[in-house]
Coordinates of N, CA and C in Angstrom, one line a residue:
M29 N 32.8 66.0 15.8 CA 33.7 65.1 16.4 C 33.1 63.8 16.8
K30 N 32.2 63.3 15.9 CA 31.5 62.0 16.1 C 32.6 60.9 16.3
E31 N 33.6 61.0 15.5 CA 34.7 60.0 15.5 C 35.3 59.8 16.9
V32 N 35.5 61.0 17.6 CA 36.1 60.9 18.9 C 35.2 60.3 19.9
R33 N 33.9 60.6 19.8 CA 32.9 60.0 20.7 C 32.8 58.5 20.5
D34 N 32.9 58.1 19.3 CA 32.9 56.6 19.0 C 34.1 56.0 19.6
L35 N 35.2 56.6 19.4 CA 36.5 56.0 20.0 C 36.4 56.0 21.5
Q36 N 35.9 57.0 22.1 CA 35.7 57.0 23.6 C 34.8 55.9 24.0
Q37 N 33.7 55.7 23.3 CA 32.8 54.6 23.7 C 33.5 53.2 23.6
K38 N 34.3 53.0 22.5 CA 35.0 51.8 22.3 C 36.0 51.6 23.5
Y39 N 36.7 52.7 23.9 CA 37.7 52.6 25.0 C 37.0 52.2 26.3
V40 N 35.9 52.9 26.6 CA 35.1 52.6 27.8 C 34.6 51.1 27.8
E41 N 34.2 50.6 26.7 CA 33.7 49.3 26.6 C 34.8 48.2 26.5
G42 N 36.0 48.7 26.4 CA 37.2 47.8 26.4 C 37.5 47.2 25.0
Q43 N 36.9 47.7 24.0 CA 37.1 47.2 22.6 C 38.5 47.6 22.1
I44 N 39.0 48.8 22.6 CA 40.3 49.2 22.2 C 41.1 49.6 23.5
N45 N 42.4 49.5 23.4 CA 43.2 49.9 24.6 C 43.6 51.3 24.6
R46 N 44.2 51.8 25.6 CA 44.5 53.2 25.8 C 45.5 53.7 24.6
R47 N 46.4 52.8 24.3 CA 47.4 53.2 23.3 C 46.7 53.4 21.9
D48 N 45.8 52.4 21.6 CA 45.1 52.6 20.3 C 44.2 53.8 20.3
F49 N 43.6 54.1 21.5 CA 42.8 55.3 21.6 C 43.6 56.5 21.3
I50 N 44.7 56.6 22.0 CA 45.5 57.8 21.8 C 46.1 58.0 20.4
K51 N 46.5 56.9 19.8 CA 46.9 56.9 18.4 C 45.8 57.4 17.5
A52 N 44.6 56.9 17.6 CA 43.5 57.2 16.8 C 43.1 58.7 16.9
V53 N 43.0 59.1 18.2 CA 42.7 60.5 18.4 C 43.8 61.5 17.9
G54 N 45.0 61.1 18.0 CA 46.1 61.9 17.5 C 46.0 62.0 16.0
A55 N 45.7 60.8 15.3 CA 45.6 60.8 13.9 C 44.4 61.7 13.4
L56 N 43.3 61.7 14.2 CA 42.2 62.5 13.9 C 42.6 64.0 14.0
G57 N 43.3 64.3 15.1 CA 43.8 65.7 15.3 C 44.6 66.2 14.1
I58 N 45.5 65.4 13.7 CA 46.4 65.7 12.6 C 45.5 65.9 11.3
A59 N 44.6 65.1 11.1 CA 43.7 65.2 9.9 C 42.9 66.5 9.9
F60 N 42.3 66.8 11.1 CA 41.6 68.0 11.2 C 42.4 69.3 11.0
F61 N 43.7 69.2 11.6 CA 44.6 70.3 11.5 C 45.0 70.5 10.0
C62 N 45.3 69.4 9.3 CA 45.6 69.6 7.9 C 44.5 70.0 7.0
R63 N 43.3 69.6 7.3 CA 42.1 70.0 6.6 C 41.9 71.5 6.8
G64 N 42.0 71.9 8.0 CA 41.9 73.4 8.3 C 42.9 74.2 7.6
K65 N 44.1 73.8 7.5 CA 45.2 74.5 6.8 C 44.9 74.6 5.3
S66 N 44.4 73.5 4.8 CA 44.2 73.5 3.3 C 43.0 74.4 3.0
V67 N 42.1 74.5 3.9 CA 40.9 75.4 3.6 C 41.4 76.9 3.7
E68 N 42.3 77.2 4.7 CA 42.8 78.5 4.9 C 43.7 78.9 3.7
S69 N 44.4 78.0 3.0 CA 45.3 78.4 1.9 C 44.5 78.6 0.6
N70 N 43.3 78.2 0.5 CA 42.5 78.4 -0.7 C 41.9 79.7 -0.8

């Protein structure tokens, strides 16, 4: 979850706002969920 840590750091430093942080984390969550489902189906 290096991506989430990077996003958290950017949020703390003020490089991204809360809305962008939530959208990015949500997109990562969907990506991880889909990747897990595709692995399970193989």
